[in-house]
Short mmCIF file of N, CA and C in Angstrom, two decimals:
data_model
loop_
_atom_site.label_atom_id
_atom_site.label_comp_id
_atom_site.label_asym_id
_atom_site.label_seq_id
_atom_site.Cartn_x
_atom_site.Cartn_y
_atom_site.Cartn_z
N UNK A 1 11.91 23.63 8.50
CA UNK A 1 12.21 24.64 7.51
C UNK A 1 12.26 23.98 6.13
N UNK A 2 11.60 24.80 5.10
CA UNK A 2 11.38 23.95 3.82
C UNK A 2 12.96 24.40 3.16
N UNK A 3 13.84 23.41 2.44
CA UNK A 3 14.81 23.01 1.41
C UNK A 3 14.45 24.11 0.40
N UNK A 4 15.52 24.54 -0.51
CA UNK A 4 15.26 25.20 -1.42
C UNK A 4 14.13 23.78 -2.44
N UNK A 5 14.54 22.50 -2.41
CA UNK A 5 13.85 22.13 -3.27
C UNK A 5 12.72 21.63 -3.30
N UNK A 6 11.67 21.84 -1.97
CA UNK A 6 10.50 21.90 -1.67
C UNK A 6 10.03 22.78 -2.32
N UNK A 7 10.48 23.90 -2.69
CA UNK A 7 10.31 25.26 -2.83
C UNK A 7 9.17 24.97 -4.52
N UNK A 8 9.81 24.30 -4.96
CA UNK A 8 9.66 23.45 -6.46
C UNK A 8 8.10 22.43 -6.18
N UNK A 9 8.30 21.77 -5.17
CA UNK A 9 6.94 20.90 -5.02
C UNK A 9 5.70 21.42 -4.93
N UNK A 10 4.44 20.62 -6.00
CA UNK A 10 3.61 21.28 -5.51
C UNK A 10 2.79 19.88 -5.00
N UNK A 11 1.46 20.47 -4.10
CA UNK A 11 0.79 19.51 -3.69
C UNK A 11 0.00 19.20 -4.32
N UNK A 12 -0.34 17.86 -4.39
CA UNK A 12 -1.17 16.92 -5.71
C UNK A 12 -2.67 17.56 -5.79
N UNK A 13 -3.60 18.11 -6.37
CA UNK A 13 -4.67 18.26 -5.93
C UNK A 13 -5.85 17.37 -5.41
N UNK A 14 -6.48 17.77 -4.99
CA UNK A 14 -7.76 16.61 -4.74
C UNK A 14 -8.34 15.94 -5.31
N UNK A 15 -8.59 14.69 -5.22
CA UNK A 15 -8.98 14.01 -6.95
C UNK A 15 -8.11 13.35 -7.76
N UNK A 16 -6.93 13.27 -7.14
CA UNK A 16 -6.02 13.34 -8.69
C UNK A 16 -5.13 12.32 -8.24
N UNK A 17 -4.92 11.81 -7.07
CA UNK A 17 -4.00 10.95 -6.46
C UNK A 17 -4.47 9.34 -7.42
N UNK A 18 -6.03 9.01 -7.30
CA UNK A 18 -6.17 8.19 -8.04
C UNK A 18 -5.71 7.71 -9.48
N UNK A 19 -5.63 8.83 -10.28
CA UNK A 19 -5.61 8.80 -11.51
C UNK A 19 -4.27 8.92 -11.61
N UNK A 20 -2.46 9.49 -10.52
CA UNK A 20 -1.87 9.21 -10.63
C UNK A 20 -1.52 7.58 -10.89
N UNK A 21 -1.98 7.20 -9.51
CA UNK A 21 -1.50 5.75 -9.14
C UNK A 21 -2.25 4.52 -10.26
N UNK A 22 -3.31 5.00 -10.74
CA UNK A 22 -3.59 4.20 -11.76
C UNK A 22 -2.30 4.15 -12.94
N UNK A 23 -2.66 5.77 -13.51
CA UNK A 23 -1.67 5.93 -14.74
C UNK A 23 -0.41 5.07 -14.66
N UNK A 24 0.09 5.15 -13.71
CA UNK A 24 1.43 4.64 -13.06
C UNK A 24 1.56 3.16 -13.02
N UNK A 25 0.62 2.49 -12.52
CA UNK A 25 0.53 1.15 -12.60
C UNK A 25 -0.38 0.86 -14.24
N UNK A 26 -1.03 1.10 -15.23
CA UNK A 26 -0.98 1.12 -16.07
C UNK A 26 -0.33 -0.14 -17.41
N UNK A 27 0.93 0.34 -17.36
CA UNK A 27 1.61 -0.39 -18.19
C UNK A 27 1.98 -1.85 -17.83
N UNK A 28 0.56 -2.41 -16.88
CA UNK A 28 0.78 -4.04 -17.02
C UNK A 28 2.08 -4.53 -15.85
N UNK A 29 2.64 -3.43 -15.01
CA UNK A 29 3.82 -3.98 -14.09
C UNK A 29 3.29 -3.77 -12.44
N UNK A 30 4.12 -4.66 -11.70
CA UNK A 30 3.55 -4.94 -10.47
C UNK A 30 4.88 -3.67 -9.84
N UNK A 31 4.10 -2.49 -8.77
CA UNK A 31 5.48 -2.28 -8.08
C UNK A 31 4.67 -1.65 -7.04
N UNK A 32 5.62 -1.45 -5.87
CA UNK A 32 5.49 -1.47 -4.72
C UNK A 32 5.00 0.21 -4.31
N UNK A 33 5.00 0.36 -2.96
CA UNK A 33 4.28 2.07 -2.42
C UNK A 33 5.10 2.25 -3.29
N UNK A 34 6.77 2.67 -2.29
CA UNK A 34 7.70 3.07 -2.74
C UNK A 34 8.28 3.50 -4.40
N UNK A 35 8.01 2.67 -4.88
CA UNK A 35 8.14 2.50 -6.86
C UNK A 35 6.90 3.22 -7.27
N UNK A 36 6.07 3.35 -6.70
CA UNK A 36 5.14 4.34 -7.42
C UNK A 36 5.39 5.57 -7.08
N UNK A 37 5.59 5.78 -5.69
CA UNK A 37 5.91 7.55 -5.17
C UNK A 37 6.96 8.10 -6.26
N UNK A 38 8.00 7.05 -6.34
CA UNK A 38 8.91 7.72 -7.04
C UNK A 38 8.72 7.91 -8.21
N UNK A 39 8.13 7.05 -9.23
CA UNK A 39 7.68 7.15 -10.32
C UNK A 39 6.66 8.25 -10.78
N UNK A 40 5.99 8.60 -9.77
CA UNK A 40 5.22 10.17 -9.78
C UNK A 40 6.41 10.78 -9.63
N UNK A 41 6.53 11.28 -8.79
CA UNK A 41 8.00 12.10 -8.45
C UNK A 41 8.97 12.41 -9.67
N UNK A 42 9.57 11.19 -9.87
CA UNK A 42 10.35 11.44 -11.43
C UNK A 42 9.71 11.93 -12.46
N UNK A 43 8.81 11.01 -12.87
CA UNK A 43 7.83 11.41 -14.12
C UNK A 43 7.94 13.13 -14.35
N UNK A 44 7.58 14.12 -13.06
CA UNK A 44 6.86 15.34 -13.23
C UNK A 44 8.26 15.71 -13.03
N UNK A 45 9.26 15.45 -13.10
CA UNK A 45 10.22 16.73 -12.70
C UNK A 45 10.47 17.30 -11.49
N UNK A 46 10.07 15.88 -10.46
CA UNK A 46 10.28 16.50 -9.21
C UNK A 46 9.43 17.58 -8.63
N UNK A 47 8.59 18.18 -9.43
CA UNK A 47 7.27 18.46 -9.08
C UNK A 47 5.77 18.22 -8.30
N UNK A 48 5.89 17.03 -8.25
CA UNK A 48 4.80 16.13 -7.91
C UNK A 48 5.29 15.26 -6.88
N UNK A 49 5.21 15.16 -5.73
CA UNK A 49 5.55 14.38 -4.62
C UNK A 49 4.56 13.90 -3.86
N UNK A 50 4.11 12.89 -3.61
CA UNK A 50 3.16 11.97 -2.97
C UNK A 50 3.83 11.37 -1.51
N UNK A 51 3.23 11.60 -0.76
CA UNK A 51 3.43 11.06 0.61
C UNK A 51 2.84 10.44 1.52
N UNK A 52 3.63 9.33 1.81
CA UNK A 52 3.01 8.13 2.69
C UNK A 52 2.12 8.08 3.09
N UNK A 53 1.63 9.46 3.90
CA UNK A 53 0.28 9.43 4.23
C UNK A 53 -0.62 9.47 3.71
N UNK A 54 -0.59 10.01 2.09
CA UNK A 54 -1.70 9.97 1.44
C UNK A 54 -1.84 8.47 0.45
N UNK A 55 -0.52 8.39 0.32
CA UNK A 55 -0.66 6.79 -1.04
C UNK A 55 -0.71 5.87 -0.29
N UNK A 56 -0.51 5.61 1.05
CA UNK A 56 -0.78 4.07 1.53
C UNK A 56 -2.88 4.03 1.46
N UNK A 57 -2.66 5.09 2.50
CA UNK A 57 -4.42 5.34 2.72
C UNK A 57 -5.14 5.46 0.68
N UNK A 58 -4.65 5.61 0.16
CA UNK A 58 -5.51 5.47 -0.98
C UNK A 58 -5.22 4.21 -1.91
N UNK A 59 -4.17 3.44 -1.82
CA UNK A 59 -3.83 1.95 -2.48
C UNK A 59 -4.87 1.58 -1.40
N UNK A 60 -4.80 1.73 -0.07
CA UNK A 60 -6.20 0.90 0.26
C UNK A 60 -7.63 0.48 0.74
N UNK A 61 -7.54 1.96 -0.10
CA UNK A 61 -9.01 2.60 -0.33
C UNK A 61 -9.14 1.88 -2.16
N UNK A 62 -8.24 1.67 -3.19
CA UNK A 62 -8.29 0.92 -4.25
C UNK A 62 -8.63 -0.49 -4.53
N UNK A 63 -7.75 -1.07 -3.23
CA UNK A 63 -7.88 -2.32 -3.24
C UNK A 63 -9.63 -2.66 -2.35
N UNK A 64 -9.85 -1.89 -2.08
CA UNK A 64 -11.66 -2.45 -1.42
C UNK A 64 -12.12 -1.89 -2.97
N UNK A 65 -12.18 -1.19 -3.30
CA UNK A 65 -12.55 -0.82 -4.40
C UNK A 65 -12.39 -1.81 -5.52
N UNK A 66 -11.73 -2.74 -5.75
CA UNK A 66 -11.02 -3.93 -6.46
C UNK A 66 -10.44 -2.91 -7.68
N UNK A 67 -10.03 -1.85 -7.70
CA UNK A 67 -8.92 -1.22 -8.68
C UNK A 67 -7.66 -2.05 -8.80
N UNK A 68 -7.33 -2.26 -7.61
CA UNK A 68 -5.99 -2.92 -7.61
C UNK A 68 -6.05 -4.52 -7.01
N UNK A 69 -4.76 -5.27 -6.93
CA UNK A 69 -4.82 -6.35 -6.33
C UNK A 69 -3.24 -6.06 -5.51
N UNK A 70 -3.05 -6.47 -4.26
CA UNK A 70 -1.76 -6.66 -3.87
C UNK A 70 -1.08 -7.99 -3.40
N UNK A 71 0.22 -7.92 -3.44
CA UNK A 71 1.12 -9.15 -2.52
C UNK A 71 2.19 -8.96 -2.59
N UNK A 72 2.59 -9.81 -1.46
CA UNK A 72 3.70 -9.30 -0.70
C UNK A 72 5.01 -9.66 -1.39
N UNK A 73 6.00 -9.46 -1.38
CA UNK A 73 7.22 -9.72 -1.96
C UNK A 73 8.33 -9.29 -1.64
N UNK A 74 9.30 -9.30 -1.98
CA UNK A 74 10.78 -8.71 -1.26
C UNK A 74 11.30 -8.18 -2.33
N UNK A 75 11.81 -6.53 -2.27
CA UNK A 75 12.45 -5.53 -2.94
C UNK A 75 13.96 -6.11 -3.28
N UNK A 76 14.53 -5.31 -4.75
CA UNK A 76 15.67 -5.55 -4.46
C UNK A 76 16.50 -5.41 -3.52
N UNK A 77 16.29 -4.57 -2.27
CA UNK A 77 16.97 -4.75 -1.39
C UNK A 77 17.03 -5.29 -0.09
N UNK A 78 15.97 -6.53 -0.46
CA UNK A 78 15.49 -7.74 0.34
C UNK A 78 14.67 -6.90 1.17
N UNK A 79 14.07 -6.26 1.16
CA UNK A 79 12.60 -6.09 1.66
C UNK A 79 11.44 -6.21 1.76
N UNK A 80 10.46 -6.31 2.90
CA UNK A 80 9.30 -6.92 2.28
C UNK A 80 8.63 -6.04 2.13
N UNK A 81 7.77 -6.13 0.63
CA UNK A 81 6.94 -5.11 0.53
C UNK A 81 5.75 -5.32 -0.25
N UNK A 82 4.69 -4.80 -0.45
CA UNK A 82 3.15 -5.20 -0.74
C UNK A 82 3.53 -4.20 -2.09
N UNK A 83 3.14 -5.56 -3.34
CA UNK A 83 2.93 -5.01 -4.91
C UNK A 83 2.27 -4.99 -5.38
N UNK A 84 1.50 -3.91 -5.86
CA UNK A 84 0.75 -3.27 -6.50
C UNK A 84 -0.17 -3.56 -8.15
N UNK A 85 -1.01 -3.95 -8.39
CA UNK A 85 -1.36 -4.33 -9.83
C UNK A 85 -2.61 -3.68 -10.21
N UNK A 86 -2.82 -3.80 -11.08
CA UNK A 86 -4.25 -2.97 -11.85
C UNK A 86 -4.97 -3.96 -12.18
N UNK A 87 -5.98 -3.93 -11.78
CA UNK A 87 -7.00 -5.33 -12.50
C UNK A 87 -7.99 -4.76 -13.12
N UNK A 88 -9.09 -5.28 -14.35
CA UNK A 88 -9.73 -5.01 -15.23
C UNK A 88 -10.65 -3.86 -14.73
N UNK A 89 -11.33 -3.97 -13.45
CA UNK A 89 -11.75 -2.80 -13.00
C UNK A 89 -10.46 -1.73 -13.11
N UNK A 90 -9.75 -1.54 -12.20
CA UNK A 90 -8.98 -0.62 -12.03
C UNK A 90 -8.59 0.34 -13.49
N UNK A 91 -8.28 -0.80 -14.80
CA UNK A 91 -8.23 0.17 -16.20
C UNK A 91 -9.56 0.90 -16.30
N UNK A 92 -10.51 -0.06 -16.27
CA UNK A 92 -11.98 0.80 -16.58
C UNK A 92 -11.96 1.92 -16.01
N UNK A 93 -11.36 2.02 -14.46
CA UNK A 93 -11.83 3.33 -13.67
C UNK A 93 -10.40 4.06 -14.20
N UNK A 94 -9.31 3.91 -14.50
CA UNK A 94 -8.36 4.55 -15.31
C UNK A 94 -8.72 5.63 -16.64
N UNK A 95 -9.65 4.95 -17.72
CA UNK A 95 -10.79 5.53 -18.19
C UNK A 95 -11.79 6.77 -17.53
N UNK A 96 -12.18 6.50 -16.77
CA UNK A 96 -13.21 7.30 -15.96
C UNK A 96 -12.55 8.62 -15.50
N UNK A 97 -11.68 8.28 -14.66
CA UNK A 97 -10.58 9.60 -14.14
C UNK A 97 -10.30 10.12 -15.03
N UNK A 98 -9.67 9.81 -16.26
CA UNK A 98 -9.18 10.46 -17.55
C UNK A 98 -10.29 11.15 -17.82
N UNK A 99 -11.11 10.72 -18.16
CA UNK A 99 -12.39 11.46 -18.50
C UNK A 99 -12.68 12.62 -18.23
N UNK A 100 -12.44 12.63 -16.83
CA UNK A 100 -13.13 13.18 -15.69
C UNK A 100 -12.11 14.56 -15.31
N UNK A 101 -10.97 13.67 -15.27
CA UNK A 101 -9.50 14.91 -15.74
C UNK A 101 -9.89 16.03 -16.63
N UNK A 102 -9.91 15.58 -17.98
CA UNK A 102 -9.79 16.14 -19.18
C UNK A 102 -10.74 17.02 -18.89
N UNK A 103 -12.15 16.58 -18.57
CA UNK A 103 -13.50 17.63 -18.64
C UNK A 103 -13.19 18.80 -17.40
N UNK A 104 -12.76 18.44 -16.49
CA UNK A 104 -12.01 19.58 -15.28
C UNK A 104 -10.79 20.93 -16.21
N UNK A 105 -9.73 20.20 -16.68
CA UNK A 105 -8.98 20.72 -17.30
C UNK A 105 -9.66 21.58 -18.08
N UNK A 106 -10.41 20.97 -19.35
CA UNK A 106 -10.89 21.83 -20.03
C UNK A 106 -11.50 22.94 -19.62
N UNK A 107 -11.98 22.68 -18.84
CA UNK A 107 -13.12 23.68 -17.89
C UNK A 107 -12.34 25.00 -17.36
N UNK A 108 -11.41 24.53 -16.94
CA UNK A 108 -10.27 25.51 -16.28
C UNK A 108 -9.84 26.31 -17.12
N UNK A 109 -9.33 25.68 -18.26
CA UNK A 109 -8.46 26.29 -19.69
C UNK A 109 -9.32 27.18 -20.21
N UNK A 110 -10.90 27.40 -19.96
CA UNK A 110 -11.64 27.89 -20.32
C UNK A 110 -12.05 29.34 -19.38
N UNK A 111 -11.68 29.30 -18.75
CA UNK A 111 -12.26 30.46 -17.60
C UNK A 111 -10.67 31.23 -17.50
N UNK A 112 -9.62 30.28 -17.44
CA UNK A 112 -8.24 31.44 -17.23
C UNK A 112 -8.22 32.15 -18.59
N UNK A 113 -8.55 31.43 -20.04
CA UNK A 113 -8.81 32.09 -21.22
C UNK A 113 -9.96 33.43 -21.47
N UNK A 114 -10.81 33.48 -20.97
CA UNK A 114 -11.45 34.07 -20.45
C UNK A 114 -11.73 35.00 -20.10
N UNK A 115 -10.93 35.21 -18.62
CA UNK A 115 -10.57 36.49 -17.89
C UNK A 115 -9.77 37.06 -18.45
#
């Protein structure tokens, strides 16, 4: 049974998981699944929730891709966990998604204006 505060979540669309997890890793810092889910999560207002099943399977669908680089390390709460980085590809394709965002968006903003 869904929580009143599911009620609030929506699901990420298709396409777009990338250009989260880029945006997110972005600012030059290494962090783990976990630190990124949440960092989507917070960012939107609790709106935006990403789940295991989809962000493990796409960090490593990134990393063949060489978007990202990972290694292993231990959380503050002594855990081990695989961290996350953006490498020079990964900004370039950070670029690309944006791009690629914006021209979708626009597109949209254009047809609900529209009708």
């Amino acid at each position: 049974m869904l929580g009143s505060h599911d009620l609030h979540r929506d699901d990420i669309p298709p396409g777009i998981l990338y250009l989260l997890i880029l945006k997110t890793l972005a600012p030059a810092r290494e962090l783990h699944g976990y630190e990124i889910a949440n960092s989507i999560q917070r960012i939107s207002d609790d709106v935006l929730e990403v789940e295991e099943g989809s962000l493990y399977p796409a960090l490593q669908r990134m990393l063949i891709k060489g978007w990202v680089t990972a290694k292993w390390g231990t959380t503050a709460g002594n855990r081990r966990a695989r961290y996350y980085q953006l490498t020079t590809a990964g900004r370039k394709q950070l670029g690309v998604e944006m791009s690629q965002f914006e021209r979708v968006i626009g597109a949209i903003t254009r047809v609900i204006e529209a009708v």
